[in-house]
Amino acid sequence: MTPLRSYVSGRWQVPPDEGVPLKDAVTGEEVARVSATGVDRAAALAYGRRVGGPALRELTFHQRAALLKALALHLREHREELYALSAHTGATLADSRFDVDGGLGVLFSYASKAKRELPNDTILVEGPAEPLSKGGTFLGQHICTPLPGVAVQINAFNFPVWGPLEKLAPAFVAGMPSLIKPASQTAYLTTRLVELIAESGILPEGTVQLLCGEAGDLLDHLTEQDLVAFTGSASTALRLRHHPAVTGRSVRFNAEADSLNCSILGPDARPGTAEFDLFVKQLVTEMTVKAGQKCTAIRRALVPAEVIDDVAEATAERLARVKVGNPANPDVRMGALAGLEQREEVRRALKALLDASRLVYGSPDRVDVIDADAERGAFLSPILLRADDPERGEPHEVEAFGPVSTLLPYRTAEQAVELAARGQGSLVGSIVTADPAFARQVIIGAAPWHGRLLVLNEEDAKESTGHGSPLPALIHGGPGRAGGGEEMGGVRGVLHHMQRTAVQAGPSMLSALTGRWVPGAPRADGEHPFRKHLGELKVGDTVVAGPRTVTLEDIEHFAEFTGDTFYAHMDEEAARANPFFGGRVAHGYLVLSFAAGLFVSPDPGPVLANYGLENLRFLTPTFPGDALTVTLTAKQITPREDADYGEVRWDTEVTNQDGAVVAKYDVLTLVAKG
């Protein structure tokens, strides 16, 4: 059998040797071989920097997002093929969907977020300009630019599709090419994924590469602008983190490591309550999905001491209904571990755990399976343990990376928090309770030790994605043993692949550099900017309109018309007693309405719609007799890639006859491209 190919330096490379056999987790038969012999890792990294990086950085965030969406749609058409390959890993169809569809979901999510939350530009301007001088001629602005290196991802065996895609998506949106190094055990599935990506021709050349087999000297060739994203064991993360190239060149290193995650049952969740049933159901799910081979699986189940017998009985009863065996059989609910070596590792960990606990359900050595050979395949029974002394170290230190969980009793909320922290850092924890006070106490105490916390109860259960499901919009990572890193997290994940730089300059220079108008930069008077199509508009185009005098009659009419008869607008005596006003004042929204009436161009034209206001502040009261002037300046222009219009953000400032700023805000409009 020919070993799996690597996709490096723009071509598929077949190893010259026979490679190492990879076996079907269910049947023990050879599925593929793997070898990295002959791969020039230094050349692959150089190719990504020289070819993939420049091609990506020429594109805007929105253009990258469109490609990511197109890729997700393409891969979705090949899901059935990926599901079928995934069965060789021991995964049931549900497990395969968790992996494959979860990965596609990350692509779709990042494509959407990039279009909604990032500009149609190649750099990200972060936050407002910071004034650095009294006169306003010296400003600071933070900008984020993509690292001109390669995002090297080293993945674990348990999610051969989701793992690569969850790392690819934010790197791609940021403008960084990726080199994927899958775990050999399930590399055949990741290889087919990359084949589908390469065959599609959707992504620019050099933006995705694949190294099958050993990493070898890969990390030796990292530069200061490269990045490493690792998923796997804490011990391997520690070794890679201390690689001389990583430490010596300050290479960004993100680790997402296996952790001893916990789920805590609240004292209110007695047998018969919805929360009690949810806890048991979730625990069994986390033990059996992917045969417990998830970095987010529940390893420690903390329950009130007085109900531990009830939890043990209910969980064992539910586990007894789980059918183990060949995933091809529709009755099977839990497949095999990824391989025989993995099963032996779990059994070794179980020996240590059994020193501090006892079996409630299952056997480390025996399991009844359907349509398979229990020994030839990497099958293991779901195993529920019980440690009546929760202070013993083993349950908080030893992880059996399989369908194994330990019940631990607690007596107070404080003890539950302390036991949760004994995991020394976790990716996720859950609190199953309907008691807000208990949930708050545990969250505040446990949050420093967790990357994510789920509160599960009857209210959110129907729509909750569950304890073990990382979501693209939220960070996936955790402190301490969990690796100290963060993956995904929406735009946070994109920024991890970019350099934040503080730029100091004068207003006109800063505006030119960032493509955003800032206070103090030149304004351009002339044709009303609402008469210009998107391509004609320039940052700094301005209209000044007014003044318009606000009368007492205006205020009273607005109050009657809208129903807003707040005393500050209608009761002179009460308004005079208010220390902020000292007399009747105009409604803030009356000021906004008058401002719109001043700056609007009423005839049909390129402006299609006003779709919002942002950053609104009322800074000075408007009194009867005040004369208002509005200055509207094009602040940011964002074309939309897939539409015949774009977004224009207008800096809006309303002043009175004394020059005092009455209101300041951003107006958002949609403008036709023309």
JSON list of C-alpha atoms in Angstrom, two decimals, residues 2 28 44 50 70 73 76 81 94 120 137 168 176 180 196 211 269 292 297 322 350 464 500 515 523 573 605:
[
{"chain": "A", "resi": 2, "resn": "THR", "atom": "CA", "xyz": [1.39, 3.42, -0.99]},
{"chain": "A", "resi": 28, "resn": "GLY", "atom": "CA", "xyz": [-7.63, -4.04, 12.88]},
{"chain": "A", "resi": 44, "resn": "ALA", "atom": "CA", "xyz": [7.54, 24.00, 2.69]},
{"chain": "A", "resi": 50, "resn": "ARG", "atom": "CA", "xyz": [6.83, 33.34, -0.31]},
{"chain": "A", "resi": 70, "resn": "ALA", "atom": "CA", "xyz": [-17.07, 28.88, -0.91]},
{"chain": "A", "resi": 73, "resn": "LEU", "atom": "CA", "xyz": [-19.98, 24.87, 0.59]},
{"chain": "A", "resi": 76, "resn": "ARG", "atom": "CA", "xyz": [-20.27, 20.12, 2.46]},
{"chain": "A", "resi": 81, "resn": "GLU", "atom": "CA", "xyz": [-17.24, 10.55, 1.76]},
{"chain": "A", "resi": 94, "resn": "ALA", "atom": "CA", "xyz": [-23.00, 10.76, 15.04]},
{"chain": "A", "resi": 120, "resn": "ASN", "atom": "CA", "xyz": [-13.33, 45.31, 3.71]},
{"chain": "A", "resi": 137, "resn": "THR", "atom": "CA", "xyz": [-2.10, 67.51, 16.35]},
{"chain": "A", "resi": 168, "resn": "LEU", "atom": "CA", "xyz": [-7.34, 27.17, 9.35]},
{"chain": "A", "resi": 176, "resn": "MET", "atom": "CA", "xyz": [-1.79, 33.75, 7.20]},
{"chain": "A", "resi": 180, "resn": "ILE", "atom": "CA", "xyz": [-1.23, 21.18, 8.64]},
{"chain": "A", "resi": 196, "resn": "LEU", "atom": "CA", "xyz": [-10.66, 18.09, -1.48]},
{"chain": "A", "resi": 211, "resn": "LEU", "atom": "CA", "xyz": [2.76, 17.25, 6.18]},
{"chain": "A", "resi": 269, "resn": "ALA", "atom": "CA", "xyz": [-30.87, 19.18, 41.64]},
{"chain": "A", "resi": 292, "resn": "GLY", "atom": "CA", "xyz": [-14.75, 9.64, 25.33]},
{"chain": "A", "resi": 297, "resn": "ALA", "atom": "CA", "xyz": [-15.04, 15.29, 27.94]},
{"chain": "A", "resi": 322, "resn": "VAL", "atom": "CA", "xyz": [-25.33, 2.09, 25.38]},
{"chain": "A", "resi": 350, "resn": "LEU", "atom": "CA", "xyz": [-7.32, 3.20, 34.84]},
{"chain": "A", "resi": 464, "resn": "SER", "atom": "CA", "xyz": [-27.73, 24.21, 24.60]},
{"chain": "A", "resi": 500, "resn": "ARG", "atom": "CA", "xyz": [-0.89, 44.88, 16.97]},
{"chain": "A", "resi": 515, "resn": "GLY", "atom": "CA", "xyz": [-8.31, 55.08, 5.58]},
{"chain": "A", "resi": 523, "resn": "ARG", "atom": "CA", "xyz": [-12.39, 67.98, 5.64]},
{"chain": "A", "resi": 573, "resn": "GLU", "atom": "CA", "xyz": [-39.93, 74.35, 38.00]},
{"chain": "A", "resi": 605, "resn": "GLY", "atom": "CA", "xyz": [-29.84, 59.62, -4.98]}
]
